[in-house]
């Protein structure tokens, strides 16, 4: 994703999606950013339809206001005029651009709120809870707001940790337990793939440190689920452990390839670039 989430084109498309979600005229266009922006639109809709009883502290309100004012000044959007003072936009700004830049502020606000009061209300929700959908929407919004593949990769690994915590709460529900581990493994693959790809592209193993840290704690925690008495659940847990082992081998292989100066691998799979063996190891 473009590191500048709120580029003009994205902002205009976001404004269109907000209009459509609120019953406005449908625009017969599709954008590559639609799936990412849909997370922010979903958060906006949920904020309107399902307002959790959360008190936002004064410090957050002050920080959010400062961020919005700074964004408005940078993007050329004026603040609402005081009574008796004529409000205006920059002379050269068309209605469409003004609307798009207004969407920038909506996006910033939605993202900021999603990471604050809304998150606080739903962060302990588990599958089956009323706020669990909000929790997952907040996670998608965090991904949409992330500024780099490293940030997104780390977020996915954080979400995999969260899924593991949720698995412990649904241990008496075989289908629910398996579904949460499926989501956990999907987050693990996404996070590892993003971080290994960055490491290979930059020929820099720094991004792999986050993978190693994640794997160390996650292996121990997942192993703790093996005490389940149900054979099928133990087998499902072992599949997650096998994925973590595969991710560890991939990170180790990439470190070796970078250390011996191999170019970025051409082949890749669900865990990212698949390096060849260093010449001295053959």
CSV table of C-alpha atoms in Angstrom, one decimal:
chain,number,residue,atom,x,y,z
A,1,UNK,CA,0.0,0.0,0.0
A,2,UNK,CA,1.1,3.5,-0.7
A,3,UNK,CA,2.8,4.9,2.4
A,4,UNK,CA,0.8,8.1,2.0
A,5,UNK,CA,-2.6,6.7,2.9
A,6,UNK,CA,-4.4,10.0,2.4
A,7,UNK,CA,-3.1,10.9,-1.0
A,8,UNK,CA,-5.6,13.0,-3.0
A,9,UNK,CA,-6.8,10.0,-5.0
A,10,UNK,CA,-7.3,7.9,-2.0
A,11,UNK,CA,-9.0,10.7,-0.1
A,12,UNK,CA,-11.4,11.2,-3.0
A,13,UNK,CA,-12.2,7.5,-3.2
A,14,UNK,CA,-12.7,7.4,0.6
A,15,UNK,CA,-15.2,10.3,0.3
A,16,UNK,CA,-17.1,8.3,-2.4
A,17,UNK,CA,-17.2,5.2,-0.3
A,18,UNK,CA,-18.5,7.1,2.7
A,19,UNK,CA,-21.2,8.6,0.6
A,20,UNK,CA,-22.2,5.2,-0.7
A,21,UNK,CA,-22.2,3.7,2.8
A,22,UNK,CA,-24.6,6.4,3.9
A,23,UNK,CA,-27.0,5.9,1.1
A,24,UNK,CA,-25.5,8.3,-1.5
A,25,UNK,CA,-25.2,7.8,-5.2
A,26,UNK,CA,-23.1,4.8,-6.1
A,27,UNK,CA,-20.0,5.5,-8.2
A,28,UNK,CA,-19.4,2.8,-10.8
A,29,UNK,CA,-15.7,2.7,-10.3
A,30,UNK,CA,-13.3,0.4,-8.4
A,31,UNK,CA,-10.0,1.2,-6.9
A,32,UNK,CA,-7.2,-1.0,-5.7
A,33,UNK,CA,-7.4,0.8,-2.4
A,34,UNK,CA,-11.1,-0.1,-1.9
A,35,UNK,CA,-10.4,-3.1,0.3
A,36,UNK,CA,-8.1,-1.2,2.6
A,37,UNK,CA,-10.4,1.9,2.8
A,38,UNK,CA,-13.4,-0.3,3.4
A,39,UNK,CA,-12.0,-1.0,6.9
A,40,UNK,CA,-12.1,2.7,7.7
A,41,UNK,CA,-15.6,3.0,6.2
A,42,UNK,CA,-16.7,0.1,8.4
A,43,UNK,CA,-15.4,1.8,11.5
A,44,UNK,CA,-17.2,5.0,10.5
A,45,UNK,CA,-20.4,3.2,10.2
A,46,UNK,CA,-20.0,1.4,13.5
A,47,UNK,CA,-19.2,4.6,15.2
A,48,UNK,CA,-22.6,5.9,14.1
A,49,UNK,CA,-24.6,2.8,14.7
A,50,UNK,CA,-23.1,1.3,17.8
A,51,UNK,CA,-21.6,3.8,20.2
A,52,UNK,CA,-20.0,2.1,23.2
A,53,UNK,CA,-20.2,3.7,26.6
A,54,UNK,CA,-16.5,4.8,26.8
A,55,UNK,CA,-15.3,8.0,28.3
A,56,UNK,CA,-12.4,9.5,26.2
A,57,UNK,CA,-9.9,11.3,28.5
A,58,UNK,CA,-9.0,14.9,28.1
A,59,UNK,CA,-5.5,14.2,27.0
A,60,UNK,CA,-6.7,12.2,24.1
A,61,UNK,CA,-9.2,14.9,23.1
A,62,UNK,CA,-6.5,17.5,23.2
A,63,UNK,CA,-4.1,15.4,21.1
A,64,UNK,CA,-6.7,14.5,18.5
A,65,UNK,CA,-7.7,18.2,18.1
A,66,UNK,CA,-4.1,19.2,17.6
A,67,UNK,CA,-3.6,16.5,15.0
A,68,UNK,CA,-6.7,17.5,13.1
A,69,UNK,CA,-5.8,21.1,13.1
A,70,UNK,CA,-2.3,20.4,11.9
A,71,UNK,CA,-3.7,18.1,9.2
A,72,UNK,CA,-6.2,20.8,8.1
A,73,UNK,CA,-3.5,23.4,7.9
A,74,UNK,CA,-1.2,21.1,5.9
A,75,UNK,CA,-4.0,20.1,3.5
A,76,UNK,CA,-5.5,23.5,3.1
A,77,UNK,CA,-8.8,22.9,4.9
A,78,UNK,CA,-10.0,25.8,7.0
A,79,UNK,CA,-11.6,25.4,10.4
A,80,UNK,CA,-15.3,26.3,10.7
A,81,UNK,CA,-15.8,30.1,10.9
A,82,UNK,CA,-16.9,31.8,14.0
A,83,UNK,CA,-20.4,33.4,14.0
A,84,UNK,CA,-20.4,36.5,11.8
A,85,UNK,CA,-17.2,35.5,10.0
A,86,UNK,CA,-17.5,34.1,6.4
A,87,UNK,CA,-16.0,30.6,6.1
A,88,UNK,CA,-13.9,30.0,3.0
A,89,UNK,CA,-11.5,27.5,1.5
A,90,UNK,CA,-8.3,28.3,-0.3
A,91,UNK,CA,-9.2,30.2,-3.5
A,92,UNK,CA,-8.0,27.6,-5.9
A,93,UNK,CA,-9.7,24.7,-4.2
A,94,UNK,CA,-12.6,23.2,-6.1
A,95,UNK,CA,-15.6,21.7,-4.3
A,96,UNK,CA,-14.4,18.2,-5.2
A,97,UNK,CA,-10.9,18.8,-3.7
A,98,UNK,CA,-12.4,20.4,-0.6
A,99,UNK,CA,-14.6,17.4,-0.2
A,100,UNK,CA,-11.7,15.0,-0.6
A,101,UNK,CA,-9.6,16.9,1.8
A,102,UNK,CA,-12.4,16.9,4.3
A,103,UNK,CA,-12.4,13.1,3.9
A,104,UNK,CA,-8.7,13.2,5.0
A,105,UNK,CA,-9.8,14.6,8.3
A,106,UNK,CA,-12.6,12.1,8.6
A,107,UNK,CA,-10.1,9.3,8.0
A,108,UNK,CA,-7.7,10.7,10.5
A,109,UNK,CA,-10.4,11.1,13.1
A,110,UNK,CA,-11.9,7.6,12.5
A,111,UNK,CA,-8.5,6.0,12.7
A,112,UNK,CA,-7.6,7.9,15.9
A,113,UNK,CA,-10.9,7.0,17.6
A,114,UNK,CA,-10.6,3.4,16.5
A,115,UNK,CA,-7.2,3.3,18.3
A,116,UNK,CA,-8.6,4.9,21.5
A,117,UNK,CA,-12.0,4.7,23.1
A,118,UNK,CA,-13.5,2.2,20.6
A,119,UNK,CA,-10.5,-0.1,21.1
A,120,UNK,CA,-10.8,0.2,24.9
A,121,UNK,CA,-14.4,-0.9,24.7
A,122,UNK,CA,-13.7,-4.0,22.5
A,123,UNK,CA,-10.2,-5.0,23.3
A,124,UNK,CA,-11.3,-7.8,25.6
A,125,UNK,CA,-14.0,-9.1,23.4
A,126,UNK,CA,-13.9,-12.7,22.3
A,127,UNK,CA,-15.6,-14.6,19.5
A,128,UNK,CA,-19.4,-14.6,20.2
A,129,UNK,CA,-19.3,-11.2,22.1
A,130,UNK,CA,-21.3,-8.3,20.8
A,131,UNK,CA,-18.2,-6.1,20.4
A,132,UNK,CA,-16.0,-8.8,18.7
A,133,UNK,CA,-16.8,-7.5,15.2
A,134,UNK,CA,-15.8,-4.0,16.4
A,135,UNK,CA,-12.6,-5.4,17.7
A,136,UNK,CA,-11.7,-7.0,14.3
A,137,UNK,CA,-12.8,-3.8,12.4
A,138,UNK,CA,-10.5,-1.8,14.6
A,139,UNK,CA,-7.6,-4.2,13.7
A,140,UNK,CA,-8.3,-3.7,10.0
A,141,UNK,CA,-8.4,0.1,10.5
A,142,UNK,CA,-5.0,-0.1,12.2
A,143,UNK,CA,-3.6,-2.0,9.2
A,144,UNK,CA,-5.0,0.6,6.8
A,145,UNK,CA,-3.4,3.4,8.8
A,146,UNK,CA,0.0,1.7,9.1
A,147,UNK,CA,2.7,3.6,7.2
A,148,UNK,CA,5.0,0.7,6.1
A,149,UNK,CA,5.2,-3.0,5.5
A,150,UNK,CA,7.3,-3.3,8.7
A,151,UNK,CA,4.5,-1.7,10.7
A,152,UNK,CA,1.9,-3.9,9.1
A,153,UNK,CA,3.9,-7.0,9.6
A,154,UNK,CA,4.4,-6.2,13.3
A,155,UNK,CA,0.6,-5.6,13.6
A,156,UNK,CA,-0.2,-8.9,12.1
A,157,UNK,CA,2.1,-10.6,14.6
A,158,UNK,CA,0.4,-8.7,17.4
A,159,UNK,CA,-3.0,-9.9,16.1
A,160,UNK,CA,-1.7,-13.5,16.1
A,161,UNK,CA,-0.8,-13.1,19.8
A,162,UNK,CA,-4.3,-11.7,20.4
A,163,UNK,CA,-5.9,-14.7,18.6
A,164,UNK,CA,-3.9,-17.0,20.8
A,165,UNK,CA,-5.3,-15.3,23.9
A,166,UNK,CA,-8.8,-15.7,22.5
A,167,UNK,CA,-8.2,-19.4,21.8
A,168,UNK,CA,-7.7,-20.0,25.5
A,169,UNK,CA,-11.2,-18.6,26.2
A,170,UNK,CA,-13.0,-20.8,23.7
A,171,UNK,CA,-11.4,-24.1,24.7
A,172,UNK,CA,-14.7,-25.8,25.3
A,173,UNK,CA,-15.9,-25.0,21.8
A,174,UNK,CA,-14.1,-27.2,19.4
A,175,UNK,CA,-15.3,-25.4,16.2
A,176,UNK,CA,-14.6,-22.0,17.8
A,177,UNK,CA,-11.2,-23.1,19.0
A,178,UNK,CA,-10.2,-24.3,15.5
A,179,UNK,CA,-11.5,-21.2,13.9
A,180,UNK,CA,-9.5,-18.9,16.2
A,181,UNK,CA,-6.4,-20.9,15.5
A,182,UNK,CA,-7.1,-20.6,11.7
A,183,UNK,CA,-7.2,-16.9,12.1
A,184,UNK,CA,-4.1,-16.9,14.3
A,185,UNK,CA,-2.2,-18.9,11.6
A,186,UNK,CA,-3.4,-16.5,8.9
A,187,UNK,CA,-2.1,-13.5,10.8
A,188,UNK,CA,1.2,-15.3,11.5
A,189,UNK,CA,1.7,-16.0,7.8
A,190,UNK,CA,0.8,-12.4,6.8
A,191,UNK,CA,3.1,-10.9,9.4
A,192,UNK,CA,6.0,-13.2,8.6
A,193,UNK,CA,5.6,-12.7,4.9
A,194,UNK,CA,5.7,-8.9,5.1
A,195,UNK,CA,8.7,-8.8,7.4
A,196,UNK,CA,10.8,-11.4,5.5
A,197,UNK,CA,10.0,-9.6,2.2
A,198,UNK,CA,11.3,-6.3,3.7
A,199,UNK,CA,14.4,-8.1,4.9
A,200,UNK,CA,15.1,-9.7,1.6
A,201,UNK,CA,14.4,-6.6,-0.5
A,202,UNK,CA,16.7,-4.4,1.7
A,203,UNK,CA,19.3,-7.2,2.3
A,204,UNK,CA,19.0,-6.2,6.0
A,205,UNK,CA,18.1,-8.8,8.6
A,206,UNK,CA,16.7,-6.1,11.1
A,207,UNK,CA,13.1,-6.8,10.1
A,208,UNK,CA,13.7,-10.5,11.1
A,209,UNK,CA,14.3,-9.5,14.7
A,210,UNK,CA,10.5,-8.9,15.2
A,211,UNK,CA,9.9,-12.4,13.7
A,212,UNK,CA,12.3,-14.0,16.1
A,213,UNK,CA,10.9,-12.2,19.1
A,214,UNK,CA,7.4,-13.2,18.1
A,215,UNK,CA,8.3,-16.8,17.5
A,216,UNK,CA,10.0,-17.2,20.9
A,217,UNK,CA,7.0,-16.2,23.0
A,218,UNK,CA,4.4,-17.7,20.6
A,219,UNK,CA,5.9,-21.2,20.6
A,220,UNK,CA,5.8,-21.3,24.4
A,221,UNK,CA,2.2,-20.1,24.5
A,222,UNK,CA,0.9,-22.3,21.8
A,223,UNK,CA,2.6,-25.3,23.4
A,224,UNK,CA,0.6,-24.6,26.5
A,225,UNK,CA,-2.5,-25.5,24.6
A,226,UNK,CA,-1.3,-29.1,24.1
A,227,UNK,CA,-2.6,-30.1,27.5
A,228,UNK,CA,-6.1,-30.3,26.0
A,229,UNK,CA,-7.7,-33.7,26.5
A,230,UNK,CA,-9.3,-33.7,23.1
A,231,UNK,CA,-7.2,-35.5,20.5
A,232,UNK,CA,-8.5,-33.4,17.6
A,233,UNK,CA,-7.7,-30.2,19.4
A,234,UNK,CA,-4.2,-31.3,20.1
A,235,UNK,CA,-3.7,-32.2,16.4
A,236,UNK,CA,-5.0,-28.7,15.5
A,237,UNK,CA,-2.6,-27.1,17.9
A,238,UNK,CA,0.4,-29.1,16.5
A,239,UNK,CA,-0.4,-27.7,13.1
A,240,UNK,CA,0.0,-24.2,14.5
A,241,UNK,CA,3.3,-25.2,16.1
A,242,UNK,CA,4.5,-26.6,12.8
A,243,UNK,CA,3.8,-23.3,11.1
A,244,UNK,CA,5.8,-21.4,13.8
A,245,UNK,CA,8.7,-23.9,13.2
A,246,UNK,CA,8.5,-23.3,9.5
A,247,UNK,CA,8.6,-19.5,10.0
A,248,UNK,CA,11.6,-19.9,12.2
A,249,UNK,CA,13.5,-21.9,9.6
A,250,UNK,CA,12.6,-19.3,7.0
A,251,UNK,CA,13.9,-16.4,9.1
A,252,UNK,CA,17.1,-18.4,9.8
A,253,UNK,CA,17.6,-19.2,6.1
A,254,UNK,CA,17.1,-15.5,5.1
A,255,UNK,CA,19.6,-14.4,7.7
A,256,UNK,CA,22.2,-16.8,6.3
A,257,UNK,CA,21.4,-15.7,2.7
A,258,UNK,CA,21.8,-12.0,3.6
A,259,UNK,CA,25.0,-12.7,5.5
A,260,UNK,CA,26.6,-14.4,2.5
A,261,UNK,CA,25.5,-11.7,0.0
A,262,UNK,CA,22.9,-13.6,-2.0
A,263,UNK,CA,20.5,-11.5,-4.0
A,264,UNK,CA,16.9,-11.2,-3.0
A,265,UNK,CA,15.2,-14.6,-3.7
A,266,UNK,CA,13.0,-14.9,-6.8
A,267,UNK,CA,10.9,-17.6,-5.4
A,268,UNK,CA,8.4,-17.0,-2.6
A,269,UNK,CA,5.5,-18.7,-0.8
A,270,UNK,CA,3.1,-17.9,2.0
A,271,UNK,CA,6.0,-17.1,4.4
A,272,UNK,CA,7.7,-14.8,1.9
A,273,UNK,CA,10.9,-15.1,-0.1
A,274,UNK,CA,12.4,-18.6,-0.2
A,275,UNK,CA,16.2,-18.2,-0.3
A,276,UNK,CA,18.7,-20.6,-1.8
A,277,UNK,CA,21.5,-22.1,0.2
A,278,UNK,CA,24.7,-20.2,0.5
A,279,UNK,CA,27.5,-21.5,-1.8
A,280,UNK,CA,29.6,-22.7,1.1
A,281,UNK,CA,26.8,-24.7,2.6
A,282,UNK,CA,26.2,-26.9,-0.5
